[in-house]
XYZ file of C-alpha atoms in Angstrom:
560
model
C 123.582 144.070 117.166
C 123.371 141.447 114.429
C 126.223 138.994 114.268
C 128.061 138.700 110.972
C 131.758 138.635 111.895
C 134.020 135.756 110.936
C 134.808 134.705 114.554
C 131.104 134.299 115.198
C 130.733 132.303 111.975
C 133.456 129.937 113.142
C 131.750 129.709 116.536
C 128.460 128.888 114.840
C 129.867 125.989 112.821
C 131.759 124.592 115.813
C 128.614 124.720 117.967
C 126.505 123.169 115.207
C 128.996 120.343 114.579
C 129.387 119.551 118.281
C 125.621 119.578 118.844
C 124.977 117.277 115.892
C 127.692 114.820 116.942
C 126.508 114.824 120.538
C 122.976 113.911 119.496
C 123.339 111.906 116.284
C 126.042 109.511 117.468
C 124.182 107.790 120.332
C 120.940 107.576 118.345
C 122.780 106.126 115.349
C 124.355 103.459 117.529
C 120.970 102.732 119.116
C 119.534 101.968 115.671
C 122.675 99.991 114.860
C 122.237 97.928 118.019
C 118.627 97.130 117.189
C 119.715 95.293 114.024
C 122.916 93.704 115.401
C 122.728 90.017 116.241
C 125.248 89.982 119.116
C 126.005 91.839 122.332
C 127.540 95.335 122.174
C 131.173 95.093 121.088
C 130.885 91.406 120.080
C 131.203 89.850 116.649
C 127.911 89.370 114.854
C 125.885 90.351 111.826
C 122.970 92.477 110.801
C 119.495 91.079 111.358
C 115.865 92.158 111.600
C 115.020 89.326 113.982
C 114.671 91.645 116.981
C 112.105 93.816 115.199
C 110.316 90.737 113.893
C 110.005 89.370 117.412
C 108.864 92.737 118.802
C 106.214 93.319 116.120
C 104.903 89.747 116.043
C 104.624 89.459 119.822
C 100.983 90.100 120.865
C 102.347 91.602 124.072
C 103.686 94.586 122.080
C 100.129 95.880 121.587
C 99.529 95.482 125.310
C 102.712 97.414 126.049
C 101.645 100.192 123.697
C 98.131 100.483 125.143
C 99.367 100.372 128.740
C 102.027 102.981 127.986
C 99.505 105.369 126.422
C 96.921 104.942 129.191
C 99.570 105.405 131.860
C 101.128 108.481 130.209
C 97.819 110.146 129.309
C 96.363 109.633 132.767
C 99.508 110.882 134.484
C 99.735 113.970 132.281
C 96.047 114.789 132.780
C 96.341 114.504 136.565
C 99.530 116.566 136.720
C 98.231 119.377 134.503
C 94.863 119.527 136.254
C 96.338 119.780 139.742
C 99.137 122.183 138.805
C 96.763 124.461 136.850
C 94.568 124.867 139.914
C 97.547 125.470 142.201
C 99.175 127.922 139.782
C 95.942 129.871 139.282
C 95.434 130.236 143.039
C 98.999 131.245 143.855
C 99.583 133.495 140.828
C 96.261 135.176 140.140
C 94.049 135.230 143.252
C 93.942 136.953 146.634
C 93.826 133.673 148.575
C 95.370 134.116 152.059
C 99.003 132.954 152.381
C 99.275 132.407 148.604
C 102.759 133.988 148.541
C 103.950 131.412 151.047
C 102.261 128.528 149.270
C 103.643 129.402 145.828
C 106.898 127.627 146.783
C 105.161 124.527 148.172
C 104.429 122.691 144.876
C 108.123 122.642 143.914
C 109.358 121.152 147.212
C 109.039 117.495 146.056
C 111.104 118.290 142.942
C 114.299 117.425 144.775
C 113.372 113.834 145.596
C 114.349 111.081 143.138
C 111.332 109.562 141.427
C 111.736 106.189 143.085
C 111.588 107.821 146.543
C 108.189 109.327 145.721
C 107.155 105.837 144.640
C 108.521 104.397 147.865
C 106.338 106.654 149.994
C 103.121 105.760 148.186
C 103.971 102.052 148.213
C 104.412 102.047 151.995
C 101.185 104.002 152.399
C 98.944 101.995 150.059
C 100.509 98.592 149.579
C 97.523 96.206 149.938
C 99.052 94.178 152.776
C 101.747 96.358 154.389
C 100.700 99.885 153.495
C 100.201 102.085 156.542
C 96.846 103.514 155.415
C 95.503 100.135 154.284
C 96.522 98.420 157.525
C 94.842 101.167 159.542
C 91.737 100.906 157.336
C 91.502 97.115 157.723
C 92.106 97.154 161.472
C 89.661 99.998 162.108
C 86.755 98.560 160.124
C 87.572 94.872 160.463
C 87.567 94.288 156.708
C 89.894 92.205 154.549
C 90.087 94.432 151.474
C 92.372 97.505 151.184
C 91.137 101.083 150.935
C 93.279 101.577 147.812
C 95.638 99.180 146.034
C 98.685 101.067 144.787
C 99.585 98.086 142.587
C 97.160 98.980 139.799
C 96.969 101.192 136.726
C 95.191 103.840 138.790
C 97.987 103.568 141.334
C 100.635 104.030 138.640
C 98.809 107.076 137.258
C 98.456 108.584 140.725
C 102.112 108.116 141.667
C 103.471 109.420 138.358
C 100.894 112.176 137.964
C 101.396 113.664 141.402
C 105.179 113.486 141.010
C 104.914 115.554 137.791
C 103.029 118.392 139.493
C 106.201 120.378 140.421
C 107.399 120.370 136.784
C 104.044 121.378 135.309
C 103.458 123.920 138.070
C 106.657 125.797 137.217
C 105.589 126.204 133.591
C 101.939 127.054 134.213
C 102.718 129.403 137.119
C 105.092 131.335 134.865
C 102.397 131.567 132.174
C 99.837 132.878 134.675
C 102.189 135.516 136.081
C 103.025 136.868 132.617
C 99.450 136.951 131.291
C 97.866 140.339 130.668
C 94.659 140.546 132.695
C 93.017 143.349 130.686
C 90.694 140.904 128.877
C 89.537 139.448 132.188
C 88.887 142.924 133.568
C 86.901 143.845 130.477
C 84.715 140.781 130.999
C 84.141 141.685 134.669
C 83.242 145.255 133.699
C 80.738 143.826 131.212
C 79.040 142.051 134.123
C 80.432 138.503 133.792
C 80.724 136.480 136.975
C 84.054 135.112 138.151
C 83.283 131.559 137.009
C 82.275 132.820 133.566
C 85.457 134.903 133.287
C 87.625 131.911 134.149
C 85.721 129.602 131.784
C 85.420 131.927 128.792
C 88.501 134.164 129.074
C 91.258 132.791 131.318
C 91.129 129.165 130.202
C 91.006 129.939 126.428
C 93.999 132.274 126.785
C 95.935 129.683 128.782
C 94.855 126.713 126.650
C 97.847 126.709 124.241
C 100.333 126.850 127.144
C 98.462 124.107 128.998
C 98.323 121.890 125.902
C 102.045 122.311 125.286
C 102.960 121.408 128.877
C 100.494 118.497 128.720
C 102.368 117.064 125.734
C 105.677 117.666 127.500
C 104.710 115.736 130.652
C 103.091 113.048 128.491
C 106.550 112.451 127.039
C 108.096 112.432 130.510
C 105.524 109.926 131.773
C 105.787 107.752 128.660
C 109.549 107.454 129.107
C 109.526 107.168 132.929
C 111.220 104.164 134.465
C 110.858 104.119 138.245
C 107.049 103.938 138.538
C 106.613 101.162 135.923
C 109.387 99.165 137.630
C 108.352 99.707 141.259
C 104.553 99.834 140.949
C 103.748 98.378 137.545
C 105.773 95.154 137.641
C 104.352 93.943 141.006
C 100.901 94.672 139.535
C 101.884 92.747 136.361
C 101.238 95.862 134.301
C 104.028 96.189 131.766
C 104.894 99.241 129.666
C 107.692 99.796 127.175
C 110.170 101.043 129.768
C 109.720 98.098 132.126
C 109.985 95.677 129.176
C 113.263 97.269 128.052
C 114.626 97.094 131.592
C 113.673 93.443 132.000
C 115.123 92.477 128.597
C 118.536 93.879 129.486
C 118.812 93.844 133.288
C 116.881 90.693 134.233
C 117.186 88.350 131.267
C 119.982 85.779 131.469
C 121.785 86.355 129.205
C 120.709 89.975 128.583
C 118.800 90.421 125.342
C 120.330 93.721 124.218
C 118.962 93.472 120.694
C 115.332 93.024 121.737
C 115.568 95.743 124.387
C 117.097 98.109 121.847
C 114.374 97.279 119.294
C 111.730 98.170 121.881
C 113.655 101.376 122.594
C 113.595 102.246 118.885
C 109.811 101.807 118.799
C 109.571 103.988 121.887
C 111.700 106.617 120.146
C 109.263 106.794 117.224
C 106.358 107.442 119.598
C 108.168 110.165 121.554
C 109.452 111.884 118.395
C 105.876 112.012 117.090
C 104.695 113.510 120.361
C 107.479 116.098 120.293
C 106.324 117.085 116.810
C 102.863 117.764 118.233
C 104.463 119.584 121.180
C 106.435 121.891 118.908
C 103.317 122.639 116.874
C 101.465 123.457 120.085
C 104.214 125.799 121.270
C 104.284 127.555 117.889
C 100.516 127.908 118.099
C 100.935 129.387 121.569
C 102.964 132.226 120.042
C 99.822 133.429 118.240
C 97.947 133.631 121.529
C 100.393 135.919 123.305
C 98.695 138.786 125.094
C 101.859 140.274 126.638
C 102.878 143.532 125.033
C 105.523 146.104 125.697
C 102.900 148.697 126.614
C 100.239 148.568 129.237
C 101.212 145.116 130.497
C 99.298 144.177 133.649
C 98.679 141.017 135.615
C 96.135 141.892 138.263
C 94.903 139.785 141.128
C 91.425 138.258 140.970
C 89.400 138.825 144.143
C 87.671 135.598 145.131
C 85.485 137.038 147.857
C 84.078 134.325 150.091
C 85.841 131.658 148.014
C 89.348 132.803 148.952
C 89.515 130.614 152.073
C 88.353 127.628 150.060
C 91.207 128.343 147.621
C 93.691 128.372 150.497
C 92.264 125.085 151.760
C 93.102 123.531 148.360
C 96.717 124.600 148.825
C 96.722 123.132 152.337
C 95.326 119.816 151.070
C 98.101 119.612 148.466
C 100.676 120.461 151.133
C 99.408 117.623 153.305
C 99.131 115.047 150.521
C 102.249 115.583 148.448
C 104.655 117.231 150.870
C 103.845 116.272 154.453
C 102.541 112.766 153.731
C 105.365 111.814 151.348
C 108.226 113.298 153.373
C 106.882 112.050 156.719
C 106.404 108.523 155.335
C 109.945 108.412 153.971
C 111.300 109.796 157.264
C 109.237 107.325 159.307
C 110.570 104.480 157.206
C 114.129 105.780 157.671
C 113.962 105.434 161.473
C 112.664 101.851 161.507
C 114.882 98.792 161.994
C 112.296 96.992 159.841
C 108.841 97.953 158.603
C 105.966 96.996 160.878
C 102.942 99.220 160.173
C 101.302 98.178 163.466
C 104.312 99.201 165.573
C 106.110 102.292 164.327
C 106.965 104.020 167.608
C 108.508 101.554 170.044
C 111.617 100.748 167.978
C 112.579 104.127 166.524
C 116.272 104.378 165.678
C 118.650 106.628 163.759
C 121.000 103.730 163.116
C 120.105 103.752 159.415
C 121.595 107.237 159.041
C 124.856 106.101 160.607
C 124.939 103.038 158.362
C 124.400 105.196 155.268
C 127.222 107.564 156.192
C 129.518 104.639 156.956
C 129.051 103.036 153.545
C 131.961 104.088 151.382
C 130.035 103.126 148.252
C 127.299 105.685 148.977
C 129.785 108.382 149.975
C 131.849 107.789 146.819
C 128.739 107.846 144.643
C 127.748 111.130 146.301
C 131.079 112.704 145.328
C 130.692 111.344 141.801
C 127.217 112.877 141.575
C 128.475 116.271 142.738
C 131.234 116.217 140.112
C 129.039 114.892 137.302
C 126.045 117.150 137.986
C 128.223 120.249 138.397
C 130.088 119.551 135.167
C 126.936 118.670 133.242
C 125.034 121.738 134.463
C 127.936 124.054 133.652
C 128.564 122.676 130.157
C 124.851 122.523 129.332
C 124.271 126.161 130.313
C 127.298 127.358 128.314
C 126.257 125.347 125.255
C 122.600 126.351 125.608
C 123.518 130.031 125.898
C 125.726 129.798 122.815
C 123.051 127.951 120.817
C 120.279 130.334 121.854
C 122.443 133.416 121.276
C 123.439 132.388 117.756
C 119.872 131.331 116.970
C 118.306 134.611 118.114
C 121.026 137.179 117.410
C 122.755 136.115 114.190
C 121.937 136.464 110.498
C 123.125 133.022 109.482
C 120.819 131.318 107.000
C 120.612 128.120 109.044
C 120.549 129.738 112.473
C 117.183 128.177 113.354
C 118.570 124.710 112.631
C 120.987 124.758 115.544
C 118.215 125.463 118.057
C 115.995 122.825 116.474
C 118.756 120.223 116.675
C 119.605 121.282 120.220
C 116.022 120.765 121.408
C 115.624 117.436 119.577
C 116.794 115.302 122.569
C 113.594 116.211 124.398
C 112.153 113.335 122.358
C 114.793 110.877 123.587
C 113.796 108.844 126.667
C 116.548 108.406 129.206
C 116.754 104.684 128.456
C 117.211 105.475 124.765
C 120.099 107.837 125.491
C 121.723 105.358 127.857
C 121.356 102.452 125.449
C 122.734 104.542 122.597
C 125.858 105.397 124.561
C 126.170 101.794 125.759
C 126.293 100.527 122.165
C 128.525 103.409 121.112
C 131.223 103.036 123.755
C 131.240 99.236 123.765
C 131.410 99.093 119.960
C 134.052 101.777 119.434
C 137.387 101.171 121.225
C 137.497 104.605 122.841
C 138.396 103.417 126.342
C 135.971 105.737 128.119
C 133.225 103.289 129.102
C 132.965 103.131 132.878
C 134.231 106.685 133.443
C 132.317 109.679 134.742
C 132.819 111.370 131.352
C 130.252 108.958 129.894
C 127.704 110.023 132.533
C 128.396 113.682 131.789
C 127.851 113.085 128.057
C 124.542 111.341 128.731
C 123.390 114.301 130.839
C 124.528 116.750 128.163
C 122.290 115.085 125.596
C 119.300 114.768 127.927
C 119.364 118.246 129.455
C 120.563 120.466 126.600
C 116.917 121.196 125.624
C 116.205 122.240 129.223
C 119.111 124.654 129.157
C 117.962 126.099 125.840
C 114.492 126.707 127.289
C 116.039 128.670 130.178
C 118.332 130.812 128.045
C 116.240 131.431 124.921
C 113.588 133.460 126.715
C 116.195 135.566 128.491
C 118.169 136.231 125.286
C 114.995 137.234 123.459
C 114.339 139.857 126.141
C 117.764 141.476 125.634
C 116.921 144.256 123.186
C 119.326 144.802 120.311
C 119.490 148.538 121.169
C 121.779 147.761 124.106
C 124.271 145.825 121.990
C 124.095 148.347 119.150
C 124.828 151.187 121.580
C 127.873 149.290 122.785
C 129.075 148.840 119.197
C 128.549 152.525 118.429
C 130.618 153.360 121.512
C 133.518 151.409 119.961
C 133.276 148.096 121.837
C 133.949 144.936 119.851
C 131.675 141.889 119.967
C 133.598 140.141 122.773
C 133.510 143.227 124.998
C 129.789 143.694 124.314
C 128.966 140.123 125.235
C 131.190 140.242 128.327
C 130.000 143.585 129.716
C 126.368 143.750 128.597
C 124.885 140.458 127.406
C 126.289 138.041 129.997
C 125.381 140.249 133.022
C 121.813 140.479 131.713
C 121.638 136.721 131.152
C 123.250 135.783 134.479
C 119.995 135.299 136.471
C 118.535 132.958 133.834
C 121.827 131.076 133.500
C 122.115 130.621 137.263
C 118.503 129.478 137.551
C 119.073 127.012 134.715
C 122.280 125.765 136.325
C 120.546 125.070 139.649
C 117.636 123.325 137.944
C 119.835 121.086 135.791
C 122.133 120.322 138.731
C 119.173 119.102 140.793
C 117.417 117.021 138.137
C 120.669 115.453 136.931
C 121.615 114.669 140.540
C 118.558 112.406 140.845
C 118.424 111.122 137.242
C 118.580 107.350 136.906
C 117.170 106.126 133.593
C 119.841 107.805 131.418
C 122.721 106.193 133.279
C 121.412 102.878 134.579
C 123.083 100.984 131.700
C 126.286 103.043 131.909
C 127.082 102.471 135.586
C 130.119 100.488 136.717
C 131.801 100.370 140.146
C 134.177 103.106 138.946
C 131.588 105.721 137.966
C 128.527 104.967 140.091
C 126.416 108.015 140.923
C 124.128 108.433 143.911
C 120.862 107.736 142.070
C 122.213 104.347 140.935
C 123.452 103.535 144.445
C 120.030 104.365 145.880
C 118.305 102.255 143.226
C 120.552 99.347 144.168
C 119.353 99.690 147.774
C 115.769 99.301 146.532
C 116.605 96.288 144.374
C 118.300 94.615 147.346
C 115.388 95.374 149.696
C 117.253 97.856 151.923
C 114.336 100.290 151.961
C 115.149 101.687 155.401
C 118.667 102.641 154.287
C 117.217 103.998 151.042
C 114.837 106.226 153.018
C 117.605 107.509 155.291
C 119.832 108.293 152.311
C 116.919 110.028 150.580
C 116.252 112.292 153.561
C 119.935 113.251 153.663
C 119.852 113.881 149.910
C 116.770 116.094 150.270
C 118.481 118.151 152.984
C 121.628 118.506 150.850
C 119.803 119.582 147.689
C 117.502 122.029 149.433
C 120.490 123.542 151.220
C 122.160 124.073 147.844
C 118.982 125.642 146.448
C 118.476 127.886 149.498
C 122.082 129.108 149.513
C 122.073 129.733 145.764
C 118.773 131.601 145.856
C 119.979 133.637 148.828
C 123.335 134.591 147.332
C 122.165 135.321 143.801
C 118.628 136.438 144.741
C 116.968 133.991 142.381
C 113.178 133.883 142.356
C 110.497 131.499 141.117
C 108.785 132.961 138.049
């Protein structure tokens, strides 16, 4: 059923106006702040001095090179590992693959700085558990691996991106028609030749698009550059922005915002390439309405080797990370040579006794629930109008809605900081500001969840409803929404989780009145309370996985 009625037209213009305002306003104020001579909300004048300083500083080139090397290396590592894991779990007969297909997404619930924390306390050159064991065992003075290096930054960020890339690539593998692979096997091609000449070329557009996506995520990441890069004296754009505003006395908002504007140009350019790659992927689709098959590849004697790869990943990124964080959480203080004699659960009691952490937890529940709910409703409306209406500019609303994928979290946060401190709206320091920041950041994620589901709802169903006499509202209520419910619920859970642990978008918007849990945990790191941070992180992991398990059990959601 094509939408042409006046109520839908009104709905379209309201959705378009709200989406534009939600996105354009913070970015406009970000650009305004980059050419304003004073602090946000203070009297001043327009100036290009901040850009002049940024472009004439030789360190800017260093920041740019470091940022590209760090992001490219992280994206390459993440895509390589997740492609192997997804291929094994989705397309092969490796033993226990159905159990292991959930393993790569387990670390998704941990905040990024907790993943960093685990690797720091494993491979810190002087206090890392593995390095201390290595030095003591061999009697050497050099570490096995120094986490405070560019390679260390790439490892930490790359491995933390595996759950995100795995979800996308696994879905692509499970929906790929295997008839071309079978034809190659019938023609006598060996398994390695089939994978190299058939599977990889078919998957290449999807892999390239997800590579560009995680490149953007790595380029705009904050925790790893701050926790691993700064001690190694390796600066990227994000760490420079953070230092300019959070560590400088007085804060240099103009310079930090100028750097953020440069960062925005880079990410927008990458998103342009990403959108071209995803459009190119449409031409490589091999899924049809007839004869669709996705058969399992028999690995023969290699199937146990494939399972061993899954086990190695389980040990490295799940067991090692979680066990290190848990071990740190039961220590009164970190002593890598004595981790057993002084075990205590006192840190858990201290965490639960801190009213600041408990209050921030309640704020996070409220903010993440509200943000996830509003995002899914808006995303469904945007995707529905874009795919089901006849409006001339219907594609524009989806394009505008997905534009924030190019906005780093710091950019969004800085934009809202300038906006709410410049305009006397009286909302700075409230949880509504945090919700707005999450709306901008995660609207593209919601659109990705709902667009595919809406596309799969054939117009015959809605047209049959209209022929039967139902109006548009009744059709949407009784047919469209029930069909979209699984995708909407899955999107809600995903956005709830990632917003619950999001830090970069809100770090400049936090006050004692609206502090969320991620900011409270970051403050524990800044103040050196790593044992309390680890205990709080374990409790957070238990809480989030309980929410996921209950939701999946009640609504029968599945990983696809």
